[in-house]
PDB file of C-alpha atoms in Angstrom:
ATOM      1  CA  MET A   1     166.597  83.151  87.802  1.00 40.00           C
ATOM      2  CA  THR A   2     170.665  82.078  89.070  1.00 42.00           C
ATOM      3  CA  GLY A   3     171.597  80.218  91.628  1.00 44.00           C
ATOM      4  CA  VAL A   4     167.900  78.504  93.806  1.00 48.00           C
ATOM      5  CA  PHE A   5     165.646  78.034  90.790  1.00 44.00           C
ATOM      6  CA  GLN A   6     166.890  75.682  87.513  1.00 43.00           C
ATOM      7  CA  TRP A   7     164.608  75.070  84.335  1.00 41.00           C
ATOM      8  CA  LYS A   8     163.053  72.159  83.584  1.00 41.00           C
ATOM      9  CA  THR A   9     161.639  71.229  79.945  1.00 41.00           C
ATOM     10  CA  PRO A  10     159.156  71.926  78.916  1.00 41.00           C
ATOM     11  CA  LEU A  11     159.971  75.614  79.947  1.00 41.00           C
ATOM     12  CA  SER A  12     156.428  76.706  80.605  1.00 41.00           C
ATOM     13  CA  ALA A  13     155.318  74.231  82.606  1.00 43.00           C
ATOM     14  CA  PHE A  14     157.414  73.905  85.975  1.00 44.00           C
ATOM     15  CA  PHE A  15     160.804  75.150  87.558  1.00 44.00           C
ATOM     16  CA  LEU A  16     162.338  73.312  90.138  1.00 43.00           C
ATOM     17  CA  CYS A  17     163.791  74.542  93.644  1.00 46.00           C
ATOM     18  CA  ARG A  18     167.633  73.245  93.725  1.00 47.00           C
ATOM     19  CA  SER A  19     167.336  73.377  98.182  1.00 48.00           C
ATOM     20  CA  CYS A  20     164.413  71.588  97.982  1.00 51.00           C
ATOM     21  CA  GLY A  21     164.083  69.224  95.244  1.00 48.00           C
ATOM     22  CA  SER A  22     160.244  70.398  94.267  1.00 50.00           C
ATOM     23  CA  TYR A  23     158.170  71.972  91.294  1.00 45.00           C
ATOM     24  CA  PHE A  24     156.529  74.607  91.716  1.00 49.00           C
ATOM     25  CA  GLY A  25     153.818  76.061  89.185  1.00 51.00           C
ATOM     26  CA  HIS A  26     154.860  77.136  85.971  1.00 53.00           C
ATOM     27  CA  GLY A  27     156.887  80.056  87.876  1.00 54.00           C
ATOM     28  CA  VAL A  28     155.838  83.076  85.124  1.00 58.00           C
ATOM     29  CA  GLY A  29     153.089  85.808  86.093  1.00 65.00           C
ATOM     30  CA  LEU A  30     150.503  85.474  88.552  1.00 71.00           C
ATOM     31  CA  CYS A  31     148.996  82.405  90.535  1.00 73.00           C
ATOM     32  CA  GLN A  32     145.190  82.532  90.127  1.00 75.00           C
ATOM     33  CA  ASP A  33     144.406  80.590  93.148  1.00 75.00           C
ATOM     34  CA  GLY A  34     147.514  82.857  95.009  1.00 76.00           C
ATOM     35  CA  ALA A  35     145.513  85.858  93.827  1.00 77.00           C
ATOM     36  CA  ALA A  36     142.100  84.156  94.582  1.00 79.00           C
ATOM     37  CA  GLY A  37     143.493  83.716  98.115  1.00 79.00           C
ATOM     38  CA  TYR A  38     144.594  87.401  98.585  1.00 76.00           C
ATOM     39  CA  ALA A  39     141.473  89.271  97.432  1.00 80.00           C
ATOM     40  CA  ALA A  40     139.634  86.266  99.980  1.00 81.00           C
ATOM     41  CA  ARG A  41     141.763  87.981 102.568  1.00 81.00           C
ATOM     42  CA  GLY A  42     141.120  91.510 101.673  1.00 78.00           C
ATOM     43  CA  SER A  43     143.607  92.457  99.149  1.00 75.00           C
ATOM     44  CA  ASN A  44     142.952  95.105  96.197  1.00 77.00           C
ATOM     45  CA  TYR A  45     143.934  94.127  92.840  1.00 75.00           C
ATOM     46  CA  ASN A  46     146.996  96.787  92.974  1.00 72.00           C
ATOM     47  CA  ASN A  47     148.724  94.771  95.932  1.00 74.00           C
ATOM     48  CA  ILE A  48     148.079  90.962  94.056  1.00 77.00           C
ATOM     49  CA  ILE A  49     149.247  92.519  90.752  1.00 76.00           C
ATOM     50  CA  THR A  50     152.598  94.295  92.665  1.00 74.00           C
ATOM     51  CA  HIS A  51     152.893  91.195  94.584  1.00 74.00           C
ATOM     52  CA  TYR A  52     153.029  89.428  91.063  1.00 73.00           C
ATOM     53  CA  TYR A  53     154.951  91.485  89.202  1.00 73.00           C
ATOM     54  CA  ILE A  54     157.572  93.706  91.032  1.00 70.00           C
ATOM     55  CA  ASN A  55     158.716  96.781  90.233  1.00 70.00           C
ATOM     56  CA  THR A  56     155.368  97.321  88.309  1.00 70.00           C
ATOM     57  CA  SER A  57     152.986 100.091  89.258  1.00 68.00           C
ATOM     58  CA  VAL A  58     149.503 100.178  88.314  1.00 69.00           C
ATOM     59  CA  SER A  59     147.023 102.761  87.064  1.00 66.00           C
ATOM     60  CA  LEU A  60     143.469 102.597  85.550  1.00 62.00           C
ATOM     61  CA  ALA A  61     144.108 104.494  82.099  1.00 64.00           C
ATOM     62  CA  ASN A  62     140.695 106.386  80.743  1.00 64.00           C
ATOM     63  CA  SER A  63     138.877 103.241  82.723  1.00 68.00           C
ATOM     64  CA  THR A  64     135.815 103.607  84.720  1.00 75.00           C
ATOM     65  CA  ILE A  65     135.128 101.056  87.208  1.00 80.00           C
ATOM     66  CA  VAL A  66     131.419  99.644  86.802  1.00 84.00           C
ATOM     67  CA  THR A  67     128.534 100.139  89.106  1.00 91.00           C
ATOM     68  CA  GLY A  68     125.323  99.025  89.694  1.00 94.00           C
ATOM     69  CA  TRP A  69     123.922  96.746  87.500  1.00 96.00           C
ATOM     70  CA  LYS A  70     125.051  94.757  84.176  1.00 94.00           C
ATOM     71  CA  GLN A  71     124.019  92.599  82.062  1.00 94.00           C
ATOM     72  CA  GLU A  72     126.908  90.194  80.413  1.00 92.00           C
ATOM     73  CA  ASP A  73     126.262  89.244  76.220  1.00 91.00           C
ATOM     74  CA  ASP A  74     125.120  85.474  77.705  1.00 92.00           C
ATOM     75  CA  GLY A  75     122.205  87.349  79.316  1.00 94.00           C
ATOM     76  CA  SER A  76     123.715  87.025  83.268  1.00 95.00           C
ATOM     77  CA  TRP A  77     122.718  89.712  85.462  1.00 96.00           C
ATOM     78  CA  TYR A  78     125.393  90.951  88.339  1.00 95.00           C
ATOM     79  CA  TYR A  79     125.054  93.602  90.468  1.00 95.00           C
ATOM     80  CA  TYR A  80     128.086  96.007  91.651  1.00 92.00           C
ATOM     81  CA  ASP A  81     129.146  98.108  94.140  1.00 90.00           C
ATOM     82  CA  SER A  82     129.808 101.206  94.479  1.00 88.00           C
ATOM     83  CA  ASN A  83     133.519 100.675  94.292  1.00 84.00           C
ATOM     84  CA  GLY A  84     132.434  98.037  91.565  1.00 86.00           C
ATOM     85  CA  ARG A  85     133.158  95.202  93.592  1.00 88.00           C
ATOM     86  CA  MET A  86     130.545  92.220  92.164  1.00 91.00           C
ATOM     87  CA  LYS A  87     128.243  91.575  94.812  1.00 94.00           C
ATOM     88  CA  THR A  88     127.149  88.111  95.347  1.00 95.00           C
ATOM     89  CA  GLY A  89     124.088  87.336  97.877  1.00 96.00           C
ATOM     90  CA  TRP A  90     121.770  89.058  99.018  1.00 98.00           C
ATOM     91  CA  VAL A  91     121.836  92.509  97.970  1.00 97.00           C
ATOM     92  CA  GLN A  92     118.881  95.595  98.398  1.00 97.00           C
ATOM     93  CA  VAL A  93     118.656  97.563  95.656  1.00 97.00           C
ATOM     94  CA  SER A  94     116.086 100.751  95.573  1.00 96.00           C
ATOM     95  CA  GLY A  95     114.550  98.635  98.380  1.00 96.00           C
ATOM     96  CA  GLN A  96     114.120  95.740  96.444  1.00 97.00           C
ATOM     97  CA  TRP A  97     116.010  92.351  97.519  1.00 98.00           C
ATOM     98  CA  TYR A  98     117.879  90.539  94.975  1.00 98.00           C
ATOM     99  CA  TYR A  99     119.824  87.319  95.203  1.00 98.00           C
ATOM    100  CA  MET A 100     123.138  87.008  93.417  1.00 97.00           C
ATOM    101  CA  ASN A 101     124.684  83.069  93.163  1.00 95.00           C
ATOM    102  CA  SER A 102     128.577  82.840  94.197  1.00 92.00           C
ATOM    103  CA  MET A 103     129.505  84.182  90.628  1.00 92.00           C
ATOM    104  CA  GLY A 104     127.676  87.402  91.507  1.00 93.00           C
ATOM    105  CA  ILE A 105     124.401  86.003  88.417  1.00 96.00           C
ATOM    106  CA  MET A 106     121.035  87.243  89.477  1.00 98.00           C
ATOM    107  CA  GLN A 107     119.219  84.336  90.358  1.00 98.00           C
ATOM    108  CA  THR A 108     115.142  83.667  89.499  1.00 97.00           C
ATOM    109  CA  ASP A 109     112.368  81.596  90.492  1.00 97.00           C
ATOM    110  CA  TRP A 110     112.783  79.504  93.866  1.00 97.00           C
ATOM    111  CA  VAL A 111     116.486  79.797  95.796  1.00 97.00           C
ATOM    112  CA  GLN A 112     117.357  77.676  98.840  1.00 97.00           C
ATOM    113  CA  ASP A 113     119.888  79.899 101.665  1.00 96.00           C
ATOM    114  CA  GLY A 114     120.140  78.262 104.472  1.00 95.00           C
ATOM    115  CA  SER A 115     117.248  75.627 105.225  1.00 95.00           C
ATOM    116  CA  ASP A 116     114.743  79.189 103.890  1.00 97.00           C
ATOM    117  CA  TRP A 117     113.305  78.863 100.200  1.00 98.00           C
ATOM    118  CA  TYR A 118     112.337  82.264  98.570  1.00 98.00           C
ATOM    119  CA  PHE A 119     110.759  83.471  95.590  1.00 98.00           C
ATOM    120  CA  LEU A 120     112.104  85.300  93.258  1.00 98.00           C
ATOM    121  CA  ARG A 121     110.640  87.117  89.831  1.00 97.00           C
ATOM    122  CA  ALA A 122     111.486  87.149  86.433  1.00 96.00           C
ATOM    123  CA  ASP A 123     113.551  90.710  86.966  1.00 97.00           C
ATOM    124  CA  GLY A 124     115.049  89.009  89.897  1.00 98.00           C
ATOM    125  CA  SER A 125     112.655  91.280  92.880  1.00 98.00           C
ATOM    126  CA  MET A 126     112.296  89.333  95.721  1.00 98.00           C
ATOM    127  CA  LYS A 127     108.492  88.334  95.812  1.00 98.00           C
ATOM    128  CA  ALA A 128     106.968  88.988  99.671  1.00 98.00           C
ATOM    129  CA  GLY A 129     103.789  88.887 101.241  1.00 97.00           C
ATOM    130  CA  GLU A 130     102.672  87.125  97.849  1.00 97.00           C
ATOM    131  CA  TRP A 131     101.251  84.347  97.222  1.00 97.00           C
ATOM    132  CA  GLN A 132     103.113  81.792  94.280  1.00 96.00           C
ATOM    133  CA  ASP A 133     101.666  79.201  92.372  1.00 95.00           C
ATOM    134  CA  TRP A 134     104.593  76.049  91.046  1.00 93.00           C
ATOM    135  CA  PRO A 135     104.301  75.049  88.736  1.00 91.00           C
ATOM    136  CA  ARG A 136     102.781  78.446  87.026  1.00 87.00           C
ATOM    137  CA  GLY A 137      99.303  77.673  86.138  1.00 87.00           C
ATOM    138  CA  SER A 138      98.736  75.067  88.442  1.00 91.00           C
ATOM    139  CA  GLN A 139      96.509  75.188  91.653  1.00 90.00           C
ATOM    140  CA  ASN A 140      99.251  74.364  93.879  1.00 96.00           C
ATOM    141  CA  TRP A 141     100.227  77.498  95.821  1.00 97.00           C
ATOM    142  CA  TYR A 142     102.829  78.530  97.877  1.00 98.00           C
ATOM    143  CA  TYR A 143     103.163  81.773 100.300  1.00 98.00           C
ATOM    144  CA  LEU A 144     105.364  83.807 100.037  1.00 98.00           C
ATOM    145  CA  LYS A 145     105.989  85.538 104.414  1.00 98.00           C
ATOM    146  CA  ALA A 146     106.981  89.360 104.259  1.00 97.00           C
ATOM    147  CA  ASP A 147     110.403  88.899 105.183  1.00 98.00           C
ATOM    148  CA  GLY A 148     109.848  86.894 101.985  1.00 98.00           C
ATOM    149  CA  ARG A 149     110.645  83.261 103.238  1.00 98.00           C
ATOM    150  CA  MET A 150     108.182  80.312 102.274  1.00 98.00           C
ATOM    151  CA  ALA A 151     105.191  79.266 104.844  1.00 98.00           C
ATOM    152  CA  TYR A 152     106.354  75.821 105.734  1.00 98.00           C
ATOM    153  CA  SER A 153     104.507  73.207 108.530  1.00 98.00           C
ATOM    154  CA  CYS A 154     102.078  76.221 110.233  1.00 98.00           C
ATOM    155  CA  THR A 155      99.027  78.073 110.029  1.00 98.00           C
ATOM    156  CA  LEU A 156      98.960  81.264 109.035  1.00 98.00           C
ATOM    157  CA  LEU A 157      95.721  84.376 109.013  1.00 97.00           C
ATOM    158  CA  ILE A 158      95.742  85.662 106.137  1.00 97.00           C
ATOM    159  CA  ASN A 159      93.473  88.367 105.450  1.00 96.00           C
ATOM    160  CA  ASN A 160      90.944  87.437 108.012  1.00 97.00           C
ATOM    161  CA  LEU A 161      91.691  83.794 106.681  1.00 97.00           C
ATOM    162  CA  TYR A 162      93.569  80.742 107.890  1.00 98.00           C
ATOM    163  CA  TYR A 163      95.698  78.294 105.823  1.00 98.00           C
ATOM    164  CA  ASP A 164      97.686  75.569 107.147  1.00 98.00           C
ATOM    165  CA  PHE A 165     101.138  75.003 105.236  1.00 98.00           C
ATOM    166  CA  ASN A 166     102.385  71.276 104.972  1.00 98.00           C
ATOM    167  CA  SER A 167     106.482  70.724 105.702  1.00 97.00           C
ATOM    168  CA  THR A 168     107.316  71.122 101.925  1.00 97.00           C
ATOM    169  CA  GLY A 169     105.366  74.825 101.854  1.00 97.00           C
ATOM    170  CA  LEU A 170     102.585  73.650 100.037  1.00 97.00           C
ATOM    171  CA  CYS A 171      99.222  74.581 101.271  1.00 98.00           C
ATOM    172  CA  THR A 172      96.678  72.325 102.544  1.00 98.00           C
ATOM    173  CA  THR A 173      93.708  74.527 102.776  1.00 97.00           C
ATOM    174  CA  PRO A 174      93.105  76.332  99.425  1.00 95.00           C
ATOM    175  CA  ASN A 175      90.634  78.603 100.211  1.00 96.00           C
ATOM    176  CA  GLY A 176      91.003  79.244 103.357  1.00 96.00           C
ATOM    177  CA  TYR A 177      88.838  78.666 106.236  1.00 96.00           C
ATOM    178  CA  THR A 178      87.773  81.538 109.471  1.00 96.00           C
ATOM    179  CA  ARG A 179      87.673  79.126 113.397  1.00 90.00           C
TER     180      ARG A 179
END
């Protein structure tokens, strides 16, 4: 770097812009925050890499794109679409719904999405149109409606019996009743 920039010690820490007197990053290689910003705006890996490493070409040599389910060494599950992009949020796979958190990790048990609660089985698939006791083995019953949302603050007709649910979703009439 000549002319505009002058290195300050330590060499790997910061560089100084003579025209404005400000210090910037480490001045070498890829900026993780910048790369994340480009990705969030839809740039692909090739555009990001070539932005930071000028006159560079990028190719995938003897590589395959990961698609579908992948389990990491720590036991966490991730789902990658047909283009190899890790999915977050709700994902439908083979007719089942799964919820991947903001880091892409498949979730289990109770998940809140907005103001609604959902229950995900041990395999991550969403329960729908089913009862769930919580904590497991207790006599506290919750109902997951056909769309998977937990019932709360309502009365539902399920298999010809009425059930009342309080504001936390707990069924207050677990034996049901007729009208």
